[in-house]
Short mmCIF file of C-alpha atoms and ligand atoms in Angstrom, two decimals:
data_model
loop_
_atom_site.label_atom_id
_atom_site.label_comp_id
_atom_site.label_asym_id
_atom_site.label_seq_id
_atom_site.Cartn_x
_atom_site.Cartn_y
_atom_site.Cartn_z
CA MET A 1280 22.96 -93.99 -57.62
CA LYS A 1281 24.73 -90.78 -58.69
CA LYS A 1282 28.32 -91.26 -59.91
CA HIS A 1283 30.90 -89.54 -57.76
CA THR A 1284 34.69 -89.23 -57.66
CA LEU A 1285 36.67 -91.71 -55.57
CA LEU A 1286 40.05 -90.73 -54.15
CA LEU A 1287 40.82 -92.95 -51.19
CA PHE A 1288 39.03 -96.01 -52.56
CA LYS A 1289 39.87 -95.53 -56.23
CA ASN A 1290 42.23 -98.54 -56.22
CA ARG A 1291 40.21 -100.62 -53.77
CA ARG A 1292 39.36 -104.22 -54.62
CA PRO A 1293 37.59 -106.24 -51.90
CA GLY A 1294 39.89 -108.68 -50.13
CA GLU A 1295 43.07 -107.34 -51.76
CA THR A 1296 45.77 -104.85 -50.85
CA VAL A 1297 47.42 -102.54 -53.38
CA PHE A 1298 51.18 -102.46 -52.82
CA ILE A 1299 53.82 -100.23 -54.35
CA GLU A 1300 53.98 -101.53 -57.92
CA GLU A 1301 50.29 -101.12 -58.58
CA TYR A 1302 50.05 -97.96 -56.46
CA ARG A 1303 52.69 -96.32 -58.66
CA LYS A 1304 50.98 -97.58 -61.86
CA GLN A 1305 47.84 -95.78 -60.70
CA GLY A 1306 49.71 -92.51 -60.16
CA GLY A 1307 50.89 -93.15 -56.60
CA TYR A 1308 53.86 -91.07 -55.35
CA THR A 1309 53.46 -88.48 -58.15
CA ALA A 1310 52.23 -86.07 -55.45
CA LEU A 1311 55.44 -86.70 -53.49
CA PHE A 1312 57.57 -85.84 -56.55
CA LYS A 1313 55.48 -82.71 -57.15
CA ALA A 1314 55.64 -81.66 -53.49
CA LEU A 1315 59.39 -82.14 -53.09
CA ARG A 1316 60.44 -80.86 -56.51
CA GLU A 1317 57.96 -78.07 -57.26
CA MET A 1318 56.53 -76.81 -53.96
CA THR A 1319 57.89 -75.14 -50.87
CA PRO A 1320 56.74 -76.40 -47.44
CA ALA A 1321 54.72 -73.18 -47.01
CA GLU A 1322 52.98 -73.71 -50.37
CA ILE A 1323 51.91 -77.19 -49.29
CA ARG A 1324 50.57 -75.89 -45.98
CA ASP A 1325 48.66 -73.15 -47.82
CA THR A 1326 47.22 -75.62 -50.34
CA VAL A 1327 45.98 -77.93 -47.58
CA LYS A 1328 44.46 -74.95 -45.77
CA ALA A 1329 42.74 -73.69 -48.94
CA SER A 1330 41.36 -77.18 -49.68
CA GLY A 1331 39.09 -77.00 -46.62
CA LEU A 1332 40.22 -80.46 -45.40
CA ARG A 1333 39.01 -81.04 -41.85
CA GLY A 1334 40.30 -83.73 -39.50
CA ARG A 1335 38.66 -87.13 -40.01
CA GLY A 1336 39.48 -88.43 -36.52
CA GLY A 1337 36.32 -87.09 -34.88
CA ALA A 1338 36.78 -83.47 -33.88
CA GLY A 1339 36.88 -82.04 -37.42
CA PHE A 1340 39.59 -79.47 -36.77
CA PRO A 1341 40.75 -77.76 -40.03
CA THR A 1342 43.96 -79.55 -41.01
CA GLY A 1343 45.70 -76.61 -42.71
CA THR A 1344 45.03 -74.41 -39.68
CA LYS A 1345 46.53 -77.05 -37.40
CA TRP A 1346 49.62 -77.21 -39.62
CA SER A 1347 49.87 -73.40 -39.71
CA PHE A 1348 50.19 -73.32 -35.87
CA PHE A 1349 53.11 -75.71 -36.04
CA PRO A 1350 56.63 -74.26 -35.61
CA SER A 1351 57.71 -75.54 -39.04
CA ASP A 1352 60.67 -73.16 -39.30
CA GLN A 1353 62.08 -74.15 -35.90
CA GLY A 1354 65.02 -76.55 -36.22
CA GLY A 1355 65.64 -79.64 -34.09
CA GLN A 1356 63.49 -82.65 -33.28
CA LYS A 1357 59.77 -82.53 -34.12
CA TYR A 1358 57.29 -85.34 -34.64
CA LEU A 1359 54.41 -86.28 -36.91
CA VAL A 1360 52.06 -88.85 -35.39
CA CYS A 1361 49.35 -90.66 -37.29
CA ASN A 1362 46.43 -91.69 -35.10
CA GLY A 1363 45.21 -95.12 -36.20
CA ASP A 1364 43.86 -96.22 -32.83
CA GLU A 1365 40.27 -96.42 -34.08
CA MET A 1366 38.55 -98.02 -31.09
CA GLU A 1367 35.28 -96.08 -31.22
CA PRO A 1368 32.43 -98.59 -31.63
CA GLY A 1369 30.95 -98.43 -35.14
CA THR A 1370 34.15 -96.98 -36.64
CA TYR A 1371 36.31 -99.10 -38.91
CA LYS A 1372 37.09 -96.88 -41.93
CA ASP A 1373 40.82 -96.41 -41.19
CA ARG A 1374 41.31 -100.17 -41.13
CA VAL A 1375 39.54 -100.58 -44.47
CA LEU A 1376 41.61 -97.76 -45.98
CA ILE A 1377 44.92 -99.20 -44.76
CA GLU A 1378 44.08 -102.75 -45.81
CA ALA A 1379 43.01 -101.55 -49.28
CA ASP A 1380 45.74 -99.07 -50.19
CA PRO A 1381 48.31 -98.36 -47.41
CA HIS A 1382 50.76 -96.31 -49.51
CA GLN A 1383 48.32 -93.36 -49.57
CA LEU A 1384 48.92 -92.92 -45.85
CA VAL A 1385 52.69 -93.32 -46.20
CA GLU A 1386 52.82 -90.80 -49.08
CA GLY A 1387 50.53 -88.40 -47.20
CA MET A 1388 52.75 -88.58 -44.13
CA ILE A 1389 55.95 -87.89 -46.08
CA ILE A 1390 54.34 -84.84 -47.72
CA ALA A 1391 52.93 -83.64 -44.38
CA ALA A 1392 56.34 -84.09 -42.74
CA TYR A 1393 58.01 -82.11 -45.52
CA ALA A 1394 55.36 -79.37 -45.21
CA MET A 1395 56.13 -79.00 -41.48
CA GLN A 1396 59.84 -79.90 -41.77
CA ILE A 1397 59.48 -82.85 -39.42
CA PRO A 1398 62.26 -85.48 -39.39
CA THR A 1399 60.48 -88.33 -37.53
CA GLY A 1400 57.04 -89.88 -37.71
CA TYR A 1401 55.05 -92.62 -35.99
CA ILE A 1402 51.98 -94.50 -37.11
CA PHE A 1403 50.11 -95.55 -33.96
CA ILE A 1404 47.78 -98.39 -34.79
CA ARG A 1405 45.06 -100.28 -32.95
CA TYR A 1406 46.15 -103.38 -31.08
CA ALA A 1407 43.59 -105.61 -32.84
CA TYR A 1408 44.50 -104.48 -36.38
CA LYS A 1409 46.99 -107.24 -37.12
CA ASN A 1410 46.40 -107.34 -40.88
CA ALA A 1411 46.51 -103.53 -41.22
CA PHE A 1412 49.76 -103.55 -39.20
CA ASP A 1413 51.27 -106.12 -41.59
CA CYS A 1414 50.12 -104.15 -44.66
CA LEU A 1415 51.76 -101.01 -43.30
CA GLN A 1416 54.94 -102.83 -42.35
CA ARG A 1417 55.29 -104.02 -45.95
CA ALA A 1418 54.37 -100.58 -47.35
CA LEU A 1419 57.02 -98.91 -45.16
CA ALA A 1420 59.68 -101.39 -46.31
CA GLU A 1421 58.69 -100.81 -49.95
CA ALA A 1422 58.75 -97.02 -49.56
CA SER A 1423 62.21 -97.17 -47.93
CA GLU A 1424 63.47 -99.45 -50.69
CA ALA A 1425 62.17 -96.99 -53.33
CA GLY A 1426 63.99 -94.10 -51.61
CA PHE A 1427 60.80 -92.35 -50.44
CA LEU A 1428 61.77 -92.69 -46.76
CA GLY A 1429 65.11 -92.16 -45.07
CA LYS A 1430 67.83 -89.68 -45.87
CA ASN A 1431 67.74 -87.04 -48.64
CA ILE A 1432 64.45 -88.16 -50.18
CA LEU A 1433 64.51 -87.83 -54.02
CA GLY A 1434 67.65 -85.71 -53.68
CA SER A 1435 65.62 -82.93 -52.04
CA GLY A 1436 67.80 -82.65 -48.94
CA PHE A 1437 64.75 -83.57 -46.83
CA SER A 1438 65.00 -86.69 -44.61
CA PHE A 1439 62.16 -88.51 -42.86
CA GLU A 1440 62.11 -91.68 -40.72
CA LEU A 1441 58.71 -93.32 -40.24
CA HIS A 1442 58.02 -95.95 -37.56
CA LEU A 1443 55.06 -98.23 -36.87
CA HIS A 1444 53.80 -98.68 -33.30
CA GLY A 1445 51.06 -101.06 -32.12
CA SER A 1446 48.69 -99.69 -29.45
CA ALA A 1447 48.36 -101.38 -26.06
CA GLY A 1448 44.62 -101.59 -26.77
CA ARG A 1449 42.47 -99.08 -24.86
CA TYR A 1450 40.00 -96.54 -26.28
CA ILE A 1451 41.65 -93.67 -24.37
CA LEU A 1452 44.80 -94.20 -26.46
CA GLY A 1453 42.96 -92.57 -29.37
CA GLU A 1454 42.84 -89.27 -27.46
CA GLU A 1455 45.87 -87.51 -28.88
CA THR A 1456 47.66 -86.58 -25.66
CA ALA A 1457 47.00 -89.97 -24.03
CA LEU A 1458 48.37 -91.47 -27.23
CA LEU A 1459 51.58 -89.44 -26.82
CA ASN A 1460 51.94 -90.69 -23.24
CA GLY A 1461 51.36 -94.23 -24.50
CA LEU A 1462 54.03 -93.81 -27.19
CA GLU A 1463 56.44 -92.65 -24.51
CA GLY A 1464 55.70 -95.82 -22.54
CA LYS A 1465 53.85 -93.96 -19.79
CA ARG A 1466 50.39 -94.45 -18.31
CA ALA A 1467 47.92 -93.41 -21.01
CA ASN A 1468 46.05 -90.59 -19.33
CA PRO A 1469 45.31 -87.39 -21.23
CA ARG A 1470 47.57 -84.36 -20.72
CA SER A 1471 46.30 -80.90 -19.94
CA LYS A 1472 46.06 -78.51 -22.89
CA PRO A 1473 47.65 -75.96 -23.19
CA PRO A 1474 50.42 -76.61 -23.89
CA PHE A 1475 49.09 -78.15 -27.12
CA PRO A 1476 51.11 -80.89 -28.83
CA ALA A 1477 52.26 -78.35 -31.47
CA VAL A 1478 54.22 -76.68 -28.66
CA ARG A 1479 55.02 -79.60 -26.37
CA GLY A 1480 54.10 -83.03 -27.67
CA LEU A 1481 55.94 -86.33 -28.00
CA PHE A 1482 59.03 -86.37 -25.73
CA ASP A 1483 58.21 -82.66 -25.09
CA LYS A 1484 58.93 -81.75 -28.72
CA PRO A 1485 56.56 -80.01 -31.18
CA THR A 1486 54.20 -82.65 -32.56
CA THR A 1487 51.35 -82.81 -35.05
CA VAL A 1488 48.76 -85.56 -34.59
CA ASN A 1489 46.47 -86.38 -37.50
CA ASN A 1490 44.08 -89.19 -38.31
CA VAL A 1491 44.79 -91.88 -40.97
CA GLU A 1492 42.06 -90.67 -43.37
CA THR A 1493 43.11 -87.03 -42.95
CA LEU A 1494 46.70 -87.79 -43.95
CA ALA A 1495 45.68 -90.12 -46.79
CA ASN A 1496 43.82 -87.22 -48.42
CA VAL A 1497 46.98 -85.13 -48.70
CA PRO A 1498 48.48 -86.66 -51.90
CA HIS A 1499 45.12 -86.21 -53.65
CA ILE A 1500 44.98 -82.55 -52.64
CA ILE A 1501 48.52 -81.97 -53.92
CA ASN A 1502 47.73 -83.68 -57.24
CA GLY A 1503 44.26 -82.23 -57.81
CA GLY A 1504 44.59 -78.85 -56.15
CA ALA A 1505 42.66 -77.14 -53.36
CA ASP A 1506 39.69 -75.97 -55.47
CA TRP A 1507 39.14 -79.38 -57.04
CA PHE A 1508 39.20 -81.06 -53.61
CA ALA A 1509 36.73 -78.55 -52.18
CA SER A 1510 34.43 -78.99 -55.20
CA LEU A 1511 33.96 -82.71 -54.48
CA ALA A 1512 31.58 -81.99 -51.59
CA TYR A 1513 27.84 -81.63 -52.22
CA THR A 1514 27.53 -78.87 -49.64
CA GLU A 1515 28.46 -75.21 -49.91
CA GLY A 1516 31.40 -74.82 -47.52
CA GLY A 1517 32.06 -78.58 -47.40
CA ALA A 1518 35.20 -80.14 -48.89
CA GLY A 1519 36.25 -83.52 -50.22
CA THR A 1520 34.90 -86.98 -49.68
CA LYS A 1521 34.41 -88.98 -46.49
CA LEU A 1522 34.65 -92.65 -45.64
CA PHE A 1523 31.34 -93.76 -44.15
CA GLY A 1524 31.43 -97.11 -42.34
CA LEU A 1525 27.87 -98.45 -42.17
CA SER A 1526 26.77 -100.80 -39.40
CA GLY A 1527 23.72 -101.89 -37.45
CA HIS A 1528 20.28 -102.73 -38.79
CA LEU A 1529 20.87 -102.20 -42.50
CA GLU A 1530 20.64 -104.68 -45.36
CA SER A 1531 24.23 -103.84 -46.35
CA THR A 1532 26.93 -102.83 -43.89
CA GLU A 1533 30.07 -101.81 -45.73
CA CYS A 1534 32.46 -98.89 -45.86
CA HIS A 1535 31.87 -96.40 -48.73
CA GLU A 1536 33.71 -93.31 -49.88
CA LEU A 1537 31.03 -90.68 -50.54
CA PRO A 1538 30.99 -86.93 -51.13
CA ILE A 1539 30.82 -84.85 -47.97
CA GLY A 1540 27.27 -83.54 -47.74
CA ILE A 1541 25.44 -86.61 -49.06
CA THR A 1542 22.16 -86.87 -47.16
CA LEU A 1543 21.52 -89.43 -44.46
CA GLY A 1544 18.55 -90.72 -46.47
CA ASP A 1545 20.71 -91.43 -49.53
CA VAL A 1546 23.28 -93.26 -47.41
CA VAL A 1547 20.63 -95.43 -45.75
CA ARG A 1548 18.62 -96.20 -48.91
CA GLU A 1549 21.29 -96.39 -51.62
CA TYR A 1550 24.37 -97.65 -49.79
CA GLY A 1551 22.83 -99.39 -46.77
CA LYS A 1552 20.13 -100.86 -49.09
CA GLY A 1553 17.51 -99.83 -46.54
CA VAL A 1554 16.70 -100.98 -43.03
CA TRP A 1555 16.96 -104.75 -42.68
CA GLN A 1556 14.08 -107.22 -42.64
CA GLY A 1557 11.67 -104.60 -44.02
CA ARG A 1558 11.61 -102.80 -40.67
CA ARG A 1559 11.44 -99.05 -40.09
CA PHE A 1560 14.29 -96.68 -39.33
CA LYS A 1561 14.20 -95.51 -35.73
CA ALA A 1562 17.52 -93.78 -35.11
CA CYS A 1563 21.19 -93.67 -36.00
CA LEU A 1564 24.52 -92.54 -34.68
CA PRO A 1565 25.88 -90.58 -37.66
CA GLY A 1566 29.56 -90.48 -36.71
CA GLY A 1567 30.49 -93.16 -34.21
CA ALA A 1568 29.35 -94.09 -30.72
CA SER A 1569 30.06 -90.66 -29.24
CA THR A 1570 27.75 -88.70 -31.56
CA PRO A 1571 24.17 -87.73 -30.64
CA TYR A 1572 21.37 -89.73 -32.30
CA LEU A 1573 19.47 -88.65 -35.39
CA THR A 1574 15.93 -89.86 -36.15
CA ALA A 1575 13.80 -90.44 -39.27
CA GLU A 1576 13.11 -86.68 -39.30
CA HIS A 1577 16.74 -86.10 -40.22
CA MET A 1578 16.83 -88.03 -43.52
CA THR A 1579 17.40 -84.88 -45.58
CA VAL A 1580 20.26 -83.60 -43.41
CA PRO A 1581 23.57 -83.43 -45.32
CA LEU A 1582 26.34 -85.43 -43.65
CA ASP A 1583 28.76 -82.54 -43.23
CA PHE A 1584 30.18 -80.82 -40.15
CA ALA A 1585 28.00 -77.67 -39.97
CA PRO A 1586 24.61 -79.13 -41.00
CA LEU A 1587 24.95 -81.94 -38.44
CA GLU A 1588 25.85 -79.51 -35.67
CA GLN A 1589 22.75 -77.48 -36.58
CA VAL A 1590 20.55 -80.51 -35.77
CA GLY A 1591 22.39 -81.26 -32.53
CA SER A 1592 24.77 -83.99 -33.70
CA ARG A 1593 28.26 -84.36 -35.22
CA LEU A 1594 29.95 -85.88 -38.28
CA GLY A 1595 32.50 -87.48 -35.92
CA THR A 1596 34.28 -90.37 -37.62
CA GLY A 1597 31.54 -91.08 -40.19
CA GLY A 1598 30.64 -94.43 -38.61
CA VAL A 1599 26.88 -94.59 -39.32
CA THR A 1600 25.14 -97.09 -37.00
CA VAL A 1601 21.44 -97.61 -37.70
CA PHE A 1602 18.80 -98.84 -35.21
CA ASP A 1603 15.50 -100.32 -36.42
CA ASP A 1604 12.08 -99.82 -34.79
CA HIS A 1605 12.47 -103.00 -32.71
CA THR A 1606 15.32 -101.34 -30.77
CA CYS A 1607 14.88 -100.10 -27.23
CA MET A 1608 16.79 -96.82 -27.22
CA VAL A 1609 17.30 -96.96 -23.44
CA GLU A 1610 18.96 -100.34 -23.80
CA ALA A 1611 21.03 -99.19 -26.80
CA THR A 1612 22.24 -96.14 -24.86
CA LEU A 1613 23.03 -98.27 -21.81
CA ASN A 1614 25.11 -100.55 -24.01
CA LEU A 1615 27.08 -97.60 -25.41
CA ASN A 1616 27.53 -96.00 -22.01
CA ARG A 1617 28.84 -99.26 -20.52
CA PHE A 1618 31.60 -99.19 -23.15
CA PHE A 1619 32.59 -95.63 -22.27
CA ALA A 1620 32.46 -96.30 -18.51
CA ARG A 1621 34.67 -99.36 -18.94
CA GLU A 1622 37.14 -97.47 -21.11
CA SER A 1623 37.47 -94.45 -18.80
CA CYS A 1624 41.12 -94.13 -17.82
CA GLY A 1625 40.03 -92.98 -14.35
CA TRP A 1626 42.08 -89.80 -14.46
CA CYS A 1627 39.24 -87.39 -13.63
CA THR A 1628 36.21 -87.74 -11.37
CA PRO A 1629 33.35 -86.80 -13.78
CA CYS A 1630 34.45 -89.59 -16.12
CA ARG A 1631 35.61 -92.21 -13.60
CA ASP A 1632 32.59 -91.89 -11.30
CA GLY A 1633 30.03 -90.14 -13.50
CA LEU A 1634 29.89 -92.68 -16.32
CA PRO A 1635 29.27 -95.76 -14.12
CA TYR A 1636 26.56 -93.78 -12.31
CA VAL A 1637 24.88 -92.95 -15.67
CA SER A 1638 25.03 -96.66 -16.55
CA TRP A 1639 23.42 -97.51 -13.20
CA LEU A 1640 20.57 -95.03 -13.84
CA LEU A 1641 19.97 -96.30 -17.38
CA GLU A 1642 20.02 -99.91 -16.23
CA LYS A 1643 17.51 -99.12 -13.48
CA ILE A 1644 15.15 -97.52 -16.04
CA GLU A 1645 15.65 -100.35 -18.54
CA LYS A 1646 14.77 -102.93 -15.86
CA GLY A 1647 11.52 -101.05 -15.15
CA GLN A 1648 12.68 -99.90 -11.72
CA GLY A 1649 13.20 -96.23 -12.61
CA THR A 1650 11.39 -93.18 -11.26
CA MET A 1651 10.60 -89.78 -12.79
CA GLU A 1652 13.37 -88.33 -10.58
CA ASP A 1653 15.83 -90.58 -12.40
CA ILE A 1654 15.11 -88.65 -15.62
CA ASP A 1655 15.98 -85.36 -13.89
CA ASN A 1656 19.01 -87.03 -12.40
CA LEU A 1657 20.17 -88.22 -15.84
CA ARG A 1658 19.75 -84.66 -17.18
CA HIS A 1659 21.75 -83.36 -14.25
CA GLN A 1660 24.54 -85.87 -14.93
CA VAL A 1661 24.74 -84.83 -18.59
CA HIS A 1662 24.96 -81.19 -17.54
CA ASN A 1663 27.50 -81.93 -14.84
CA ILE A 1664 29.79 -84.13 -16.95
CA ASN A 1665 29.77 -82.03 -20.14
CA GLY A 1666 32.68 -79.60 -20.16
CA ARG A 1667 33.97 -80.75 -16.78
CA SER A 1668 36.01 -83.81 -17.68
CA PHE A 1669 39.73 -83.73 -18.40
CA CYS A 1670 39.39 -84.90 -22.03
CA ALA A 1671 36.56 -85.41 -24.50
CA LEU A 1672 35.92 -89.09 -23.65
CA ALA A 1673 33.20 -88.34 -21.09
CA MET A 1674 31.71 -85.56 -23.23
CA GLY A 1675 31.51 -88.00 -26.12
CA ALA A 1676 29.82 -90.53 -23.85
CA MET A 1677 27.16 -87.94 -23.04
CA GLY A 1678 26.28 -87.49 -26.76
CA PRO A 1679 23.93 -90.50 -26.94
CA VAL A 1680 22.58 -89.89 -23.39
CA GLU A 1681 21.76 -86.21 -24.05
CA SER A 1682 20.03 -87.09 -27.33
CA LEU A 1683 18.15 -90.00 -25.71
CA LEU A 1684 16.66 -87.47 -23.27
CA ARG A 1685 15.94 -84.95 -26.03
CA LEU A 1686 14.56 -87.28 -28.72
CA PHE A 1687 13.20 -90.32 -26.84
CA GLU A 1688 11.90 -88.95 -23.54
CA GLU A 1689 8.50 -90.58 -24.15
CA GLU A 1690 10.18 -93.98 -24.44
CA ILE A 1691 11.98 -93.43 -21.12
CA VAL A 1692 8.72 -92.39 -19.44
CA ASP A 1693 6.99 -95.47 -20.90
CA HIS A 1694 9.57 -97.71 -19.14
CA ILE A 1695 8.82 -95.97 -15.85
CA ARG A 1696 5.00 -96.00 -16.22
CA LYS A 1697 4.83 -99.65 -17.33
CA GLY A 1698 7.49 -100.82 -14.87
CA ARG A 1699 9.24 -102.75 -17.67
CA CYS A 1700 10.88 -102.29 -21.03
CA PRO A 1701 7.93 -101.68 -23.39
CA LEU A 1702 9.72 -103.51 -26.20
CA LYS A 1703 10.10 -106.70 -24.20
CA SER A 1704 7.13 -108.95 -23.43
C1 FMN B 3180 38.47 -90.77 -26.21
C2 FMN B 3180 38.94 -90.31 -27.55
C3 FMN B 3180 39.31 -91.24 -28.52
C4 FMN B 3180 39.77 -90.82 -29.76
N1 FMN B 3180 40.10 -91.76 -30.69
C5 FMN B 3180 40.62 -91.36 -31.89
C6 FMN B 3180 41.03 -92.32 -32.84
O1 FMN B 3180 40.97 -93.53 -32.63
N2 FMN B 3180 41.56 -91.86 -34.01
C7 FMN B 3180 41.67 -90.51 -34.28
O2 FMN B 3180 42.19 -90.12 -35.33
N3 FMN B 3180 41.26 -89.59 -33.39
C8 FMN B 3180 40.75 -89.98 -32.20
N4 FMN B 3180 40.38 -89.03 -31.29
C9 FMN B 3180 40.62 -87.61 -31.63
C10 FMN B 3180 42.09 -87.24 -31.38
O3 FMN B 3180 42.23 -86.78 -30.04
C11 FMN B 3180 42.56 -86.11 -32.33
O4 FMN B 3180 41.62 -85.07 -32.31
C12 FMN B 3180 42.75 -86.58 -33.77
O5 FMN B 3180 43.60 -87.70 -33.84
C13 FMN B 3180 43.35 -85.44 -34.60
O6 FMN B 3180 43.43 -85.81 -35.94
P1 FMN B 3180 42.59 -85.08 -37.07
O7 FMN B 3180 42.69 -83.60 -36.82
O8 FMN B 3180 43.24 -85.49 -38.34
O9 FMN B 3180 41.18 -85.57 -36.96
C14 FMN B 3180 39.88 -89.43 -30.04
C15 FMN B 3180 39.51 -88.50 -29.07
C16 FMN B 3180 39.03 -88.93 -27.84
C17 FMN B 3180 38.64 -87.92 -26.82
#
């Protein structure tokens, strides 16, 4: 196992949480002092842009670019929102990060708020994350007590209030504009974009939404510098590390911080300790339930944004779910699609009606009652839903279905020819 630098998990000890005393002993909050005392807001925005940090919430949007669109110089109310909803199946890295070392997120948010001159922030956290909620509540109290939150932080003249908000508990609340509606106490449907949140966000004010892991990287970038952060990746053009949450049919299913660009094969063999029970690798979702499958042919693909897009998938959230060769891929896809259909907020027709119909088709095939026309029909649904739904939930749902058709068509046909699931006796 090659040695690599840890940032987000450098203080992590299984089963324990690092609070302020130890965080500060390990260099915590030095980035905040540096940012507030030695850097202008524009210098921080430029450093984050130069670091190459891309959003860790799924879409991979360049963080510095997002911050550069923000009306930082405009006075008045503006908001910073941290997205900790994390309800995508197979994704649990934000929870692990918060439970291990919550002050990184708090420090990252204060620096981000200073960089965009934002006076108020919210951390929006998944309903089921009770322990992570408690860890953050304590971290916020400690940061306030130390004078890192509130008025005139470290005598800089900059003030920032940070609040914690528990989600009502639906997957759609992770979509940033639905999240803003949820925070306002409204029905959590997505909003149309434009206007983007940077222009009209929470309570109609300019708002930046970033993921937990994205914001937790900020203190490390300020301390180490943009070039150092970029150099941590194994890929040319990649930057930083990534939290990979392993799950599924592996011998070891834990969350690891690894350099961006590590290959899928290294993750499976070295960190997942191989496919369980001596079985063979059949497929994986490389970045959560909404990313297209990879197969054994993709073992040498670097887990980075561009290389994964080149092979038809996405880095997404970095939740790597592995399926062994005893898995029926039709059944696995049906299971995923049922989740997305259930979680549709019902706002737009392709998602509300399209996803249950896709589940119906997959179930029919899985039961051995499908026809060859059903395959064409599935393809048509993927084509029809992609790009036509109001937000990316339905498009994400089509990731596994599209790749099932592309990579496992023979297995679908086998169900139809045999009139049963070939993997069931
Ligand atoms: C259905 C759906 C669910 C999402 N869930 C999350 C989530 O739980 N956490 C998250 O950070 N981003 C989630 N996103 C992406 C957010 O809309 C947004 O892109 C992200 O929070 C931006 O942060 P980043 O740029 O730091 O990645 C979701 C998107 C969709 C369409």
